[in-house]
Amino acid sequence: MVAMEQYYMVAVYLLQGGLFLAITLGLLHHVLRNYTGKVENVKAKPVDKYFNTYYRYSRFQGATPKTDYIIVFDVGGKTKRFQVSPFVYDSIQKGENGALKYKGSRFIEFE
């Protein structure tokens, strides 16, 4: 019976270690791709833009609204989505051609 409990504990530790490793590697990949990768500069056209408003709950502030502004670009037949600021969202119109500059999944600018 003791051996079975030891196997169980080893399995739990291995599962926890694997989960920790997977999360750590995923975060590291995200940071490296978005902050140390090369800047891409491509021809693109905004094909859609939308926003999502939702509420974030805090024990101290209660429910506060938050809005994410999303612009979808057509880049050589593929679509890329970027979360942008409200000012960028208002300044970019659907259908206008231009040069999109981004790094990983981070929007830099559209001219």
XYZ file of N, CA, C and O in Angstrom:
444
model
N 0.816 -1.203 0.000
C 0.000 0.000 0.000
C 0.858 1.266 0.000
O 0.528 2.231 -0.653
N 1.965 1.207 0.745
C 2.859 2.357 0.811
C 3.482 2.630 -0.560
O 3.622 3.773 -0.974
N 3.845 1.574 -1.283
C 4.445 1.733 -2.609
C 3.463 2.405 -3.569
O 3.860 3.225 -4.394
N 2.182 2.093 -3.465
C 1.169 2.682 -4.338
C 1.055 4.188 -4.073
O 0.937 4.981 -5.016
N 1.112 4.576 -2.808
C 1.044 5.996 -2.465
C 2.275 6.736 -2.979
O 2.171 7.878 -3.420
N 3.429 6.085 -2.940
C 4.642 6.715 -3.437
C 4.562 6.904 -4.953
O 4.973 7.950 -5.476
N 4.040 5.917 -5.668
C 3.867 6.064 -7.113
C 2.904 7.202 -7.437
O 3.116 7.959 -8.377
N 1.857 7.295 -6.647
C 0.875 8.358 -6.832
C 1.533 9.720 -6.626
O 1.336 10.643 -7.424
N 2.321 9.878 -5.587
C 2.976 11.156 -5.299
C 3.988 11.510 -6.393
O 4.093 12.662 -6.801
N 4.722 10.520 -6.879
C 5.668 10.764 -7.962
C 4.927 11.228 -9.210
O 5.338 12.174 -9.894
N 3.803 10.598 -9.519
C 3.010 10.980 -10.685
C 2.488 12.407 -10.541
O 2.509 13.188 -11.499
N 2.037 12.769 -9.351
C 1.537 14.131 -9.105
C 2.663 15.142 -9.280
O 2.487 16.178 -9.930
N 3.845 14.873 -8.745
C 4.977 15.786 -8.877
C 5.413 15.929 -10.333
O 5.739 17.021 -10.787
N 5.411 14.828 -11.065
C 5.765 14.898 -12.475
C 4.748 15.721 -13.271
O 5.118 16.512 -14.144
N 3.485 15.548 -12.964
C 2.439 16.317 -13.634
C 2.573 17.800 -13.318
O 2.489 18.643 -14.213
N 2.797 18.142 -12.066
C 2.965 19.541 -11.683
C 4.203 20.138 -12.344
O 4.171 21.266 -12.834
N 5.302 19.385 -12.366
C 6.527 19.873 -13.002
C 6.343 20.086 -14.488
O 6.810 21.080 -15.052
N 5.639 19.157 -15.146
C 5.379 19.299 -16.576
C 4.504 20.500 -16.879
O 4.745 21.232 -17.847
N 3.495 20.724 -16.058
C 2.614 21.876 -16.244
C 3.392 23.176 -16.051
O 3.270 24.111 -16.840
N 4.209 23.238 -15.003
C 5.028 24.418 -14.747
C 5.975 24.676 -15.922
O 6.114 25.811 -16.383
N 6.598 23.635 -16.441
C 7.528 23.767 -17.556
C 6.810 24.253 -18.815
O 7.314 25.127 -19.525
N 5.632 23.710 -19.089
C 4.871 24.112 -20.274
C 4.473 25.588 -20.190
O 4.591 26.326 -21.183
N 4.016 26.037 -19.037
C 3.625 27.442 -18.867
C 4.838 28.346 -19.002
O 4.803 29.374 -19.685
N 5.943 27.971 -18.377
C 7.156 28.779 -18.441
C 7.679 28.893 -19.867
O 8.035 29.983 -20.328
N 7.722 27.778 -20.596
C 8.192 27.812 -21.986
C 7.262 28.629 -22.880
O 7.708 29.342 -23.775
N 5.952 28.539 -22.643
C 4.999 29.328 -23.420
C 5.188 30.820 -23.198
O 5.164 31.610 -24.148
N 5.373 31.224 -21.945
C 5.601 32.640 -21.647
C 6.922 33.116 -22.242
O 7.006 34.217 -22.800
N 7.950 32.305 -22.151
C 9.242 32.659 -22.710
C 9.152 32.820 -24.231
O 9.689 33.775 -24.804
N 8.444 31.916 -24.892
C 8.250 32.013 -26.342
C 7.524 33.299 -26.711
O 7.896 33.999 -27.656
N 6.482 33.638 -25.954
C 5.712 34.852 -26.214
C 6.596 36.094 -26.079
O 6.582 36.975 -26.935
N 7.372 36.165 -25.024
C 8.237 37.325 -24.786
C 9.306 37.426 -25.868
O 9.541 38.500 -26.431
N 9.948 36.317 -26.190
C 11.003 36.349 -27.196
C 10.461 36.741 -28.569
O 11.076 37.513 -29.302
N 9.290 36.223 -28.929
C 8.711 36.519 -30.235
C 8.278 37.979 -30.359
O 8.449 38.608 -31.386
N 7.716 38.541 -29.282
C 7.156 39.882 -29.359
C 8.138 40.995 -29.017
O 7.876 42.152 -29.319
N 9.224 40.682 -28.358
C 10.116 41.749 -27.925
C 11.541 41.623 -28.455
O 12.281 42.594 -28.436
N 11.959 40.461 -28.922
C 13.312 40.345 -29.446
C 13.338 39.872 -30.892
O 14.404 39.797 -31.473
N 12.181 39.576 -31.468
C 12.120 39.139 -32.861
C 12.357 40.304 -33.797
O 12.495 41.453 -33.386
N 12.403 40.003 -35.095
C 12.633 41.084 -36.053
C 11.319 41.781 -36.399
O 10.244 41.182 -36.361
N 11.441 43.030 -36.745
C 10.282 43.834 -37.140
C 9.929 43.492 -38.575
O 10.789 43.511 -39.457
N 8.670 43.144 -38.802
C 8.173 42.841 -40.149
C 7.547 44.105 -40.730
O 6.796 44.804 -40.047
N 7.860 44.401 -41.972
C 7.291 45.546 -42.670
C 6.706 45.030 -43.981
O 7.458 44.665 -44.883
N 5.372 44.962 -44.059
C 4.707 44.352 -45.210
C 3.577 45.241 -45.726
O 3.062 46.091 -45.003
N 3.213 45.021 -46.995
C 2.037 45.698 -47.552
C 0.800 45.007 -47.002
O 0.729 43.778 -46.970
N -0.174 45.805 -46.580
C -1.377 45.227 -45.978
C -2.575 46.136 -46.207
O -2.429 47.303 -46.593
N -3.755 45.542 -45.975
C -4.997 46.299 -46.090
C -5.904 45.907 -44.925
O -6.146 44.717 -44.701
N -6.387 46.878 -44.157
C -7.338 46.556 -43.079
C -8.650 46.065 -43.684
O -9.236 46.733 -44.527
N -9.087 44.867 -43.268
C -10.322 44.307 -43.825
C -11.451 44.286 -42.801
O -12.610 44.145 -43.172
N -11.121 44.437 -41.534
C -12.162 44.452 -40.501
C -11.626 45.137 -39.263
O -10.420 45.143 -39.010
N -12.530 45.737 -38.509
C -12.174 46.300 -37.217
C -13.382 46.175 -36.298
O -14.519 46.332 -36.737
N -13.102 45.847 -35.059
C -14.174 45.671 -34.089
C -13.619 45.880 -32.695
O -12.405 45.969 -32.492
N -14.529 46.000 -31.736
C -14.090 46.134 -30.357
C -14.924 45.243 -29.455
O -16.077 44.934 -29.773
N -14.314 44.799 -28.384
C -14.990 43.971 -27.375
C -14.979 44.726 -26.065
O -13.920 45.108 -25.572
N -16.151 44.926 -25.510
C -16.250 45.568 -24.202
C -16.706 44.524 -23.192
O -17.644 43.774 -23.451
N -16.019 44.484 -22.088
C -16.343 43.534 -21.033
C -16.022 44.173 -19.689
O -15.494 45.288 -19.631
N -16.363 43.495 -18.629
C -16.142 44.030 -17.290
C -15.094 43.212 -16.560
O -15.101 41.988 -16.606
N -14.198 43.920 -15.902
C -13.211 43.270 -15.030
C -13.653 43.510 -13.605
O -14.047 44.613 -13.241
N -13.595 42.475 -12.816
C -14.066 42.570 -11.441
C -12.897 42.609 -10.477
O -11.951 41.845 -10.588
N -12.976 43.530 -9.530
C -11.961 43.679 -8.501
C -12.656 43.813 -7.158
O -13.731 44.422 -7.059
N -12.047 43.282 -6.165
C -12.632 43.374 -4.828
C -12.710 44.832 -4.363
O -13.619 45.224 -3.660
N -11.763 45.644 -4.803
C -11.699 47.027 -4.325
C -12.456 48.002 -5.205
O -13.057 48.944 -4.716
N -12.460 47.782 -6.523
C -13.118 48.712 -7.434
C -14.454 48.209 -7.952
O -15.176 48.952 -8.585
N -14.771 46.969 -7.724
C -15.993 46.404 -8.265
C -15.833 46.130 -9.750
O -14.751 45.820 -10.223
N -16.911 46.266 -10.499
C -16.882 46.001 -11.939
C -16.467 47.264 -12.682
O -17.092 48.308 -12.540
N -15.406 47.165 -13.472
C -14.974 48.290 -14.297
C -14.947 47.834 -15.754
O -14.463 46.752 -16.063
N -15.492 48.670 -16.653
C -15.528 48.267 -18.063
C -14.145 48.367 -18.697
O -13.350 49.243 -18.379
N -13.858 47.449 -19.608
C -12.605 47.454 -20.370
C -12.960 47.159 -21.817
O -13.813 46.334 -22.093
N -12.302 47.843 -22.732
C -12.562 47.654 -24.155
C -11.259 47.319 -24.874
O -10.254 48.004 -24.694
N -11.285 46.251 -25.663
C -10.167 45.871 -26.520
C -10.523 46.264 -27.951
O -11.596 45.907 -28.447
N -9.633 47.001 -28.612
C -9.830 47.431 -29.986
C -8.990 46.540 -30.898
O -7.771 46.446 -30.732
N -9.636 45.899 -31.864
C -8.988 44.925 -32.735
C -9.103 45.377 -34.194
O -10.178 45.779 -34.634
N -7.982 45.291 -34.919
C -7.993 45.542 -36.364
C -7.458 44.294 -37.050
O -6.439 43.728 -36.630
N -8.160 43.852 -38.101
C -7.777 42.673 -38.870
C -7.213 43.148 -40.207
O -7.867 43.909 -40.919
N -5.994 42.702 -40.527
C -5.329 43.084 -41.766
C -5.239 41.881 -42.698
O -5.058 40.754 -42.259
N -5.333 42.161 -44.008
C -5.049 41.159 -45.036
C -3.599 41.375 -45.459
O -3.248 42.436 -45.976
N -2.781 40.359 -45.212
C -1.352 40.434 -45.549
C -1.049 39.299 -46.519
O -0.863 38.164 -46.100
N -1.049 39.612 -47.794
C -0.737 38.598 -48.801
C -1.668 37.399 -48.771
O -1.225 36.266 -48.917
N -2.953 37.621 -48.559
C -3.924 36.532 -48.530
C -4.128 35.908 -47.163
O -5.020 35.090 -46.981
N -3.318 36.266 -46.186
C -3.487 35.773 -44.817
C -3.988 36.912 -43.943
O -3.709 38.079 -44.210
N -4.739 36.563 -42.906
C -5.235 37.600 -41.998
C -4.397 37.637 -40.727
O -3.967 36.598 -40.227
N -4.176 38.846 -40.250
C -3.466 39.066 -38.986
C -4.296 40.008 -38.145
O -4.750 41.041 -38.625
N -4.483 39.640 -36.863
C -5.259 40.450 -35.929
C -4.311 41.111 -34.941
O -3.407 40.477 -34.423
N -4.591 42.389 -34.655
C -3.786 43.122 -33.692
C -4.684 43.911 -32.761
O -5.659 44.525 -33.190
N -4.333 43.906 -31.498
C -5.010 44.759 -30.526
C -4.292 46.099 -30.563
O -3.066 46.159 -30.483
N -5.057 47.177 -30.714
C -4.475 48.511 -30.856
C -5.119 49.471 -29.863
O -6.125 49.152 -29.224
N -4.559 50.660 -29.773
C -5.119 51.690 -28.896
C -6.365 52.288 -29.546
O -6.559 52.170 -30.764
N -7.200 52.974 -28.768
C -8.391 53.613 -29.357
C -8.025 54.664 -30.415
O -8.742 54.838 -31.389
N -6.895 55.342 -30.246
C -6.481 56.371 -31.204
C -6.105 55.750 -32.544
O -6.474 56.258 -33.604
N -5.365 54.651 -32.509
C -5.002 53.943 -33.741
C -6.256 53.375 -34.391
O -6.429 53.456 -35.612
N -7.135 52.815 -33.590
C -8.390 52.226 -34.082
C -9.188 53.258 -34.881
O -9.704 52.965 -35.955
N -9.271 54.476 -34.359
C -10.040 55.526 -35.035
C -9.331 56.058 -36.279
O -9.981 56.528 -37.207
N -8.006 55.984 -36.305
C -7.270 56.580 -37.416
C -7.165 55.663 -38.634
O -6.895 56.131 -39.730
N -7.359 54.371 -38.466
C -7.232 53.430 -39.587
C -8.619 53.089 -40.122
O -9.507 52.712 -39.364
N -8.775 53.234 -41.442
C -10.051 52.947 -42.092
C -9.956 51.633 -42.862
O -8.913 51.321 -43.438
N -11.057 50.891 -42.877
C -11.093 49.641 -43.649
C -10.899 49.939 -45.130
O -11.420 50.921 -45.642
N -10.122 49.071 -45.801
C -9.957 49.167 -47.245
C -8.791 50.003 -47.722
O -8.444 49.938 -48.895
N -8.168 50.790 -46.852
C -7.045 51.609 -47.315
C -5.759 50.779 -47.322
O -5.475 50.045 -46.386
N -5.011 50.871 -48.407
C -3.750 50.133 -48.523
C -2.641 50.898 -47.833
O -2.644 52.123 -47.800
N -1.676 50.152 -47.296
C -0.559 50.799 -46.637
C 0.493 49.801 -46.222
O 0.437 48.620 -46.566
N 1.454 50.294 -45.457
C 2.549 49.458 -44.956
C 2.304 49.169 -43.484
O 2.166 50.088 -42.672
N 2.259 47.893 -43.162
C 2.041 47.447 -41.785
C 3.387 47.060 -41.188
O 4.156 46.321 -41.785
N 3.642 47.572 -40.000
C 4.869 47.238 -39.287
C 4.464 46.568 -37.980
O 3.672 47.113 -37.213
N 4.998 45.354 -37.740
C 4.672 44.610 -36.526
C 5.837 43.728 -36.127
O 6.752 43.467 -36.904
N 5.788 43.297 -34.887
C 6.804 42.384 -34.365
C 6.070 41.302 -33.598
O 5.449 41.557 -32.578
N 6.109 40.061 -34.104
C 5.385 38.966 -33.460
C 3.891 39.223 -33.554
O 3.328 39.328 -34.631
N 3.228 39.363 -32.410
C 1.804 39.695 -32.400
C 1.580 41.121 -31.914
O 0.466 41.501 -31.587
N 2.660 41.922 -31.896
C 2.582 43.312 -31.448
C 2.490 44.261 -32.631
O 3.360 44.278 -33.495
N 1.450 45.071 -32.672
C 1.270 46.090 -33.699
C 2.245 47.239 -33.408
O 2.362 47.684 -32.265
N 2.929 47.728 -34.456
C 3.813 48.887 -34.273
C 3.219 50.104 -34.966
O 2.992 51.126 -34.323
N 2.974 50.007 -36.298
C 2.336 51.130 -36.980
C 1.799 50.709 -38.331
O 2.170 49.664 -38.873
N 0.915 51.553 -38.879
C 0.359 51.343 -40.206
C 0.373 52.694 -40.893
O -0.182 53.676 -40.390
N 1.049 52.767 -42.041
C 1.141 54.026 -42.779
C 0.505 53.895 -44.139
O 0.724 52.967 -44.849
